[in-house]
Amino acid sequence: MTTTEAHVRLTAPAAPSAVPAHRPLAVPAVRLTGGFLAAWQERNAEATIPHCIAQLEASGVLDNFRRLVGESRAEHRGPVFADSDLYKVIEAVAWEIARSGTRAFDGWLDEVVALVARVQDESGYVHTWIQGVEPAKRFAELEWTHEMYVAGHLIQAAVALARSTGRVDLLDVARRFADLLVDRFGPGGVDAVCGHPEIETALVELYRQTAERAYLDLAAKMIDLRGHGLLPAGSLGDHYFQDHRPVRDATSATGHAVRQLYLNAGATDVHLENGDPSLLAAMDAQWDSVHDRKMYVTGAFGSRHRDEAFGDDYELPSDRAYAETCATVADLQWTWRMLLAGGAAGPARYAEAMEREVYNALAAAVDATGTRFFYANPLQLRPDRRTEENAPRERAIWYGCACCPPNIARVIAQLGGYVTSATDSALWLHQLTDAEIDLPEELGSGTVRVRTAYPEDGRVEIEVTGAVVGGAHLCVRIPRWSQGSELVGPDGAHRAGDDGYVCVPLVAGARYGLELSLAPRLTTAHHRVDSVRGCVVVERGPVVYCVEQVDLPAPLEVDDLVLLPFPVAPGGGDTLRLRCGSVASSPDLYATRAAARAVGDHEVTAIPFSRWGNRAPGAMRVWLPTAAR
Ligand SMILES: [Zn+2]
C-alpha cells in the first residue's frame, strides 16, 4: 500500500503548487465571524452535514458498500454514481473540520473511511455499482458508468481530509485507485475519458498533495483527449459530454452544464500547474460564454431540462430554467480557479460572479432549516406547475439522484477560502463579509478584521493589527453597483481603480471605513433575452429579489403583476416594498390589442430570492413586467 506524506500544506481547495497570479489563503486563516455567510456555515455544520450523513444511511449509499464485504444483505440502491454522495459528504466534513476544528464527526469518519478501504479490491478499484451489480462493465462503458467521476470525488474527499486533518488513510485508498487509472489510462496506456468530467480537477489536486507527476500528466492527457469522439455519443449526442470539439477549440459552453463546468475547472487546474496558455485562452472564451450569455441573473446555469444542459446564447427562460444547484457549485469552483490563474476577465468580475451565485442561486437551493433542497432552481414558479423529477415545486429532503445536497454542504464549509487571496505585496479582499483574516506569511503575521452586516447593511470597517511587511497593500473590491463609494483611511479617501479594487497601504493599526450603496435598483436583461423582454429584476446589493404569492393581497396574482413606476422602498428587515398593479387585458390567448395596461395600485412585498419557498407553497417570480400607467 502506498503511504503518503502531505506535500502541499495549505489547507484550502485548489492549492496550486506552481505560483499562480493569486494565491489562496488557508480555510482556517479566513474565519467568517458574523452575518449571512457565517450563519449559513453554522447551519451547514449543525443541520445540513448531519442531515446528509443520515441520508447516506436512508438512501442505501452506505449499505451499497457494506453488502460488498458481507455487512449488509440489502440490494444495491441508487444510481451508478451513488458512491459520490458519500465522498462529497466526507469532503464537507473535512472542510468543516478545517473551518471550525470540530471533532464531532471523528467517529463517523473512522467508520466510513475504514469501510471504503475494506471494499477496495486488490487492484485499487472501488465502485460499488460495478463491483456489486455489473462487474463485467468495469471500464467498459465509460460514457455512462461514472467510474472516474466517482474516483474524482473520492480523491477530492481524500485530499480535503489530508489537508484539514493530516490523516492520510483515505488518501492511501484514493492513490491506489489513481495508480490503477494511471497504469491503465496514463501515457502509453488506453486512450479514454469519463462521460462525466470531474476526475481531471481531482487528479490535479492529488498531484498537488503528493507531488506525484503521473496524476497531473493523466489529467492533462484526459483534457487533451476530450473532443476527439472517444465517447460513443448515442442518443445524447457528443455535445452532452463536451466530446464534440477539443477543449482548446470549444469556446462556447454546451451540453450538460455540470459536466462542462467541472471540465473547465479541470482544464484551468491543468493550466495552473503546467502554465499552458492555450488552455487558459480557451477557458477565457468559455468563461465569457458562460457568464456573458448563459448565466441567469440569480447566478444559475443550464436552461434546459432535457440533458440538464446549457441552452443557446441568451436562451434563459425563467419558468423552465433548469439551473441545477450543482452547476452553480461547479461554477464557483471553476471561477475561483480562473481568479487564481489571472484569467482575462479580471478578479473583480470573477468575484462578482461568485457573489451573485452564493447569495442567490446557491442560497435558494437550501431551506431555512438546512435540511431541504432544490435540485432545479427556476426563476418563476407558475401556480399550476407540476412537480417533475429533480424539479419539485417545493424543496425535498433528498433526491434519487442526490448530487446537489452534499455539493452545497462541501462548498459552504470551504467558503472562507473564496473570500480573499494574496499576491506578492497585497491582500485582496474579494468578498465583503464579517471576517477575521490571518495574513499569509509573505505579508506579515498580523490580522485583518472586517466588521460588517453586509449585505443587509452597507457599512464596512476594516482594521489591521499585528505585524505587516513594509510596502504591502490591501485591495478591496468595490462592487460595480457602488462604484462611487470611497474607502476612507488615515491618509484620506480612495476610490476604486479601473480593475474594481481600491488599494491602500496595509499597515498595522490602520482603520478603514467604507459605505456601500445598497439602494434598490432595477435591472434589465440584454435585448436578446426574449423570455424576459419588458421585465425588470429588483436587486439590492448582491441580492436578487422575488415576489411570492403568499405576500400578495387578494385578488392579486403573481402572474398578473405589473411593476408600477414608483421608487422601490425598504420594507421590514431585508424585504422591499414595491408598487404593483394587475394587467388589464382580454382573456383571449391571441388577439389584436393595445399594449397591456395596469389597473390598481398595491403595495407588494418583495423578498430575497434566497428565501423563497420557506412559507406556504405557491407561485413565485423574479422578473417583473413593467408597464406605463
Ligand atoms: Zn446536482
XYZ file of C-alpha atoms in Angstrom, residues 115-470:
356
model
C -15.486 0.781 5.126
C -14.296 2.229 1.813
C -10.854 0.717 2.387
C -12.400 -2.737 3.003
C -14.409 -2.508 -0.221
C -11.412 -1.507 -2.349
C -10.169 -4.556 -4.220
C -6.595 -5.754 -4.690
C -6.169 -3.728 -7.876
C -7.140 -0.492 -6.161
C -10.583 -0.363 -7.745
C -13.586 0.776 -5.706
C -17.008 1.490 -7.247
C -19.898 -0.302 -5.582
C -22.222 -0.462 -8.586
C -19.653 -2.082 -10.859
C -18.317 -4.338 -8.118
C -21.717 -5.359 -6.834
C -24.047 -5.217 -9.822
C -22.252 -5.321 -13.179
C -18.625 -6.447 -12.706
C -18.278 -7.141 -16.419
C -18.750 -3.459 -17.205
C -15.568 -2.360 -15.417
C -14.037 0.377 -17.593
C -16.145 -0.978 -20.476
C -18.807 1.721 -20.842
C -17.147 4.896 -19.591
C -19.702 7.139 -21.270
C -22.210 6.415 -18.510
C -20.749 4.306 -15.677
C -19.219 7.372 -13.945
C -16.307 5.280 -12.677
C -13.765 8.066 -12.990
C -16.271 10.673 -11.823
C -16.732 8.689 -8.625
C -12.957 8.257 -8.322
C -12.649 12.030 -8.671
C -14.922 12.668 -5.708
C -13.048 10.024 -3.695
C -9.798 11.851 -4.480
C -11.207 15.276 -3.596
C -12.513 13.941 -0.273
C -9.183 12.297 0.488
C -7.192 15.424 -0.374
C -9.510 17.584 1.746
C -9.135 15.192 4.676
C -5.354 15.166 4.350
C -5.182 18.951 4.192
C -7.589 19.562 7.055
C -6.586 16.806 9.487
C -3.305 15.355 8.273
C -4.890 11.899 8.167
C -3.895 10.008 5.056
C -5.837 6.746 5.336
C -8.396 7.818 2.725
C -5.621 9.379 0.659
C -3.935 5.975 0.518
C -7.190 4.480 -0.800
C -7.537 7.295 -3.343
C -3.939 6.907 -4.507
C -4.357 3.184 -5.069
C -7.344 3.911 -7.317
C -5.487 6.741 -9.044
C -2.459 4.497 -9.580
C -4.740 1.958 -11.253
C -6.055 4.705 -13.536
C -2.516 5.861 -14.344
C -1.436 2.303 -15.185
C -4.413 1.731 -17.436
C -5.083 5.135 -18.968
C -1.859 7.109 -18.474
C 0.711 7.929 -21.133
C 1.254 4.812 -23.209
C -1.979 3.281 -21.950
C -5.543 3.186 -23.223
C -6.913 6.498 -24.543
C -10.179 7.169 -22.690
C -12.163 9.867 -20.932
C -15.060 9.631 -18.479
C -18.576 10.553 -19.601
C -18.799 12.938 -16.637
C -15.761 15.202 -16.185
C -14.581 15.571 -12.572
C -11.547 13.263 -12.390
C -9.415 15.923 -14.127
C -9.638 18.578 -11.399
C -9.315 15.857 -8.739
C -6.136 14.375 -10.258
C -4.518 17.804 -10.322
C -5.334 18.223 -6.630
C -3.881 14.756 -5.946
C -0.705 15.803 -7.751
C -0.547 18.930 -5.599
C -0.977 16.890 -2.471
C 1.501 14.126 -3.317
C 3.943 15.678 -5.827
C 3.395 12.571 -7.978
C 3.655 13.917 -11.511
C 1.806 10.965 -13.079
C -1.502 12.258 -11.709
C -1.055 15.660 -13.352
C 0.034 14.020 -16.591
C -3.080 11.829 -16.613
C -5.304 14.863 -16.015
C -3.583 16.731 -18.850
C -3.944 13.716 -21.129
C -7.665 13.488 -20.415
C -8.124 17.203 -21.130
C -6.244 16.713 -24.415
C -8.308 13.656 -25.372
C -11.767 15.127 -24.825
C -13.390 16.301 -28.005
C -11.943 13.562 -30.164
C -15.011 11.341 -30.227
C -13.764 8.732 -27.748
C -17.189 8.504 -26.108
C -19.980 6.749 -28.029
C -22.391 9.640 -28.398
C -25.568 7.568 -28.782
C -28.851 9.401 -28.409
C -27.338 12.026 -26.120
C -25.063 13.448 -28.792
C -21.407 14.275 -28.291
C -22.107 17.817 -27.041
C -23.706 16.245 -23.955
C -20.305 15.344 -22.501
C -18.295 18.029 -24.305
C -16.781 15.432 -26.641
C -17.801 17.311 -29.791
C -14.715 19.507 -30.075
C -11.244 19.606 -28.467
C -11.175 21.621 -25.244
C -8.879 24.278 -26.734
C -11.306 24.848 -29.640
C -14.588 24.639 -27.712
C -15.136 28.301 -26.952
C -18.887 28.071 -26.275
C -20.358 26.322 -23.233
C -22.600 23.469 -24.297
C -24.185 20.204 -23.231
C -24.711 19.061 -19.645
C -23.940 22.166 -17.599
C -22.313 20.490 -14.586
C -20.058 18.424 -16.854
C -18.957 21.498 -18.810
C -18.174 23.450 -15.643
C -16.282 20.613 -13.888
C -14.346 20.093 -17.112
C -13.457 23.780 -17.139
C -12.284 23.585 -13.516
C -10.035 20.679 -14.524
C -8.664 22.444 -17.596
C -7.935 25.558 -15.527
C -6.225 23.406 -12.893
C -4.005 21.833 -15.557
C -3.086 25.327 -16.755
C -2.348 26.422 -13.168
C 0.273 23.665 -12.895
C 1.569 23.404 -16.465
C 1.295 27.052 -17.498
C -0.471 26.177 -20.736
C -1.550 29.481 -22.345
C -3.653 27.717 -24.993
C -5.777 26.163 -22.239
C -6.144 29.479 -20.426
C -7.195 31.206 -23.663
C -9.873 28.564 -24.201
C -11.042 28.986 -20.626
C -11.206 32.779 -21.037
C -13.540 32.263 -24.013
C -15.558 29.667 -22.112
C -15.875 31.976 -19.127
C -17.271 34.761 -21.281
C -19.656 32.336 -22.980
C -20.985 31.125 -19.643
C -21.184 34.461 -17.825
C -21.948 36.935 -20.602
C -24.562 34.895 -22.460
C -25.687 31.857 -20.466
C -25.942 32.836 -16.800
C -29.226 33.514 -15.037
C -29.430 36.715 -13.018
C -29.501 34.501 -9.907
C -26.095 33.013 -10.766
C -27.544 29.740 -12.051
C -26.665 27.768 -15.178
C -28.421 25.393 -17.541
C -31.571 26.460 -19.384
C -32.787 23.079 -20.493
C -34.368 20.247 -18.528
C -33.508 17.924 -21.387
C -29.944 16.742 -20.788
C -29.621 19.220 -17.865
C -27.974 21.398 -20.476
C -26.834 24.866 -21.396
C -29.097 26.473 -23.976
C -28.165 28.724 -26.860
C -26.796 32.186 -26.195
C -29.420 34.296 -24.380
C -31.809 31.334 -24.087
C -32.677 31.962 -20.445
C -36.339 31.178 -19.727
C -37.381 31.893 -16.140
C -40.145 29.318 -15.740
C -38.365 26.456 -17.464
C -34.950 27.253 -16.029
C -33.265 24.020 -15.011
C -30.489 25.810 -13.163
C -29.140 22.794 -11.306
C -27.650 23.580 -7.920
C -24.530 21.554 -8.814
C -23.909 23.801 -11.816
C -23.622 26.807 -9.527
C -21.308 24.859 -7.204
C -19.207 23.812 -10.192
C -19.023 27.377 -11.461
C -17.899 28.640 -8.049
C -15.051 26.144 -8.128
C -14.095 26.969 -11.702
C -14.413 30.737 -11.381
C -12.213 30.696 -8.268
C -9.562 28.843 -10.288
C -9.853 31.474 -13.050
C -9.234 34.155 -10.428
C -6.164 32.309 -9.143
C -4.961 31.854 -12.729
C -5.229 35.559 -13.543
C -7.770 34.972 -16.319
C -8.622 37.770 -18.727
C -11.935 38.813 -17.156
C -10.058 40.013 -14.052
C -10.572 39.326 -10.348
C -13.435 41.793 -9.913
C -15.631 40.056 -12.488
C -14.801 36.638 -11.090
C -15.540 37.755 -7.546
C -18.760 39.476 -8.628
C -19.999 36.313 -10.348
C -19.194 34.236 -7.268
C -21.007 36.734 -5.054
C -24.087 36.597 -7.294
C -24.057 32.805 -7.175
C -23.601 32.443 -3.418
C -26.224 34.971 -2.310
C -28.863 33.904 -4.828
C -28.896 30.551 -6.657
C -26.905 28.673 -4.040
C -28.649 30.239 -1.055
C -32.079 29.482 -2.524
C -31.132 25.838 -3.045
C -31.366 25.123 0.692
C -34.194 25.997 3.071
C -34.104 27.881 6.359
C -33.613 24.646 8.343
C -30.697 23.465 6.211
C -32.395 20.132 5.533
C -34.430 20.639 2.361
C -33.001 21.297 -1.055
C -33.782 22.328 -4.587
C -32.101 20.486 -7.438
C -33.536 22.728 -10.177
C -33.804 26.437 -9.349
C -36.374 28.144 -11.588
C -36.795 31.924 -11.502
C -40.549 31.613 -11.867
C -42.941 29.048 -10.428
C -46.353 29.170 -12.073
C -49.363 28.354 -9.885
C -50.175 25.183 -11.809
C -46.619 23.931 -12.125
C -46.478 20.185 -11.578
C -43.657 18.522 -9.701
C -41.156 16.861 -12.005
C -38.238 14.623 -11.193
C -35.406 16.825 -9.921
C -37.702 19.843 -10.293
C -40.260 19.640 -7.479
C -42.494 22.551 -6.518
C -41.014 22.502 -3.040
C -37.577 21.632 -1.678
C -37.095 17.938 -0.950
C -35.163 16.271 1.882
C -33.184 14.209 -0.662
C -33.252 13.043 -4.290
C -32.939 9.756 -6.142
C -30.000 11.469 -7.813
C -28.652 13.228 -4.732
C -25.741 15.124 -6.248
C -26.887 18.555 -5.098
C -27.327 18.463 -1.281
C -23.793 17.206 -0.471
C -22.402 19.632 -3.030
C -23.956 22.505 -1.073
C -22.531 21.091 2.165
C -18.967 20.874 0.870
C -18.857 24.275 -0.792
C -20.345 26.126 2.170
C -17.823 24.536 4.534
C -14.969 25.763 2.290
C -16.474 29.214 1.665
C -13.872 31.067 3.737
C -11.285 30.038 1.185
C -13.030 32.101 -1.503
C -13.141 35.410 0.379
C -9.612 36.654 -0.109
C -6.366 35.939 -1.958
C -2.781 37.152 -1.853
C -0.218 38.394 -4.336
C 3.422 39.173 -3.525
C 2.638 42.524 -1.992
C -1.110 42.654 -1.399
C -4.027 41.051 0.346
C -7.082 41.067 -1.915
C -10.479 41.234 -0.281
C -12.891 39.889 -2.897
C -15.952 39.335 -0.716
C -17.061 41.815 1.910
C -18.240 39.792 4.838
C -17.680 39.898 8.587
C -14.392 38.065 8.947
C -11.075 37.722 10.715
C -8.228 37.076 8.286
C -4.732 35.966 9.265
C -2.211 37.451 6.865
C -0.270 34.920 4.815
C 3.383 34.677 5.870
C 4.734 36.732 2.984
C 2.642 39.721 4.085
C 3.358 39.512 7.812
C 1.906 37.917 10.903
C -0.954 40.319 11.528
C -4.699 40.106 11.172
C -7.227 41.965 9.062
C -10.529 42.356 10.870
C -13.586 43.100 8.733
C -16.716 44.197 10.551
C -19.942 44.463 8.578
C -23.512 43.280 8.372
C -23.262 43.258 4.571
C -25.292 42.515 2.533
C -28.060 43.651 4.938
C -26.110 46.858 5.660
C -23.558 48.689 3.525
C -21.225 49.855 6.308
C -17.849 48.079 6.317
C -14.998 48.658 8.798
C -11.571 47.185 8.296
C -8.836 47.171 10.930
C -5.281 45.923 10.542
C -3.475 44.635 13.627
C -0.120 42.937 14.254
C 2.992 42.915 12.135
C 2.846 43.651 8.411
C 5.792 43.671 6.000
C 6.744 47.057 4.528
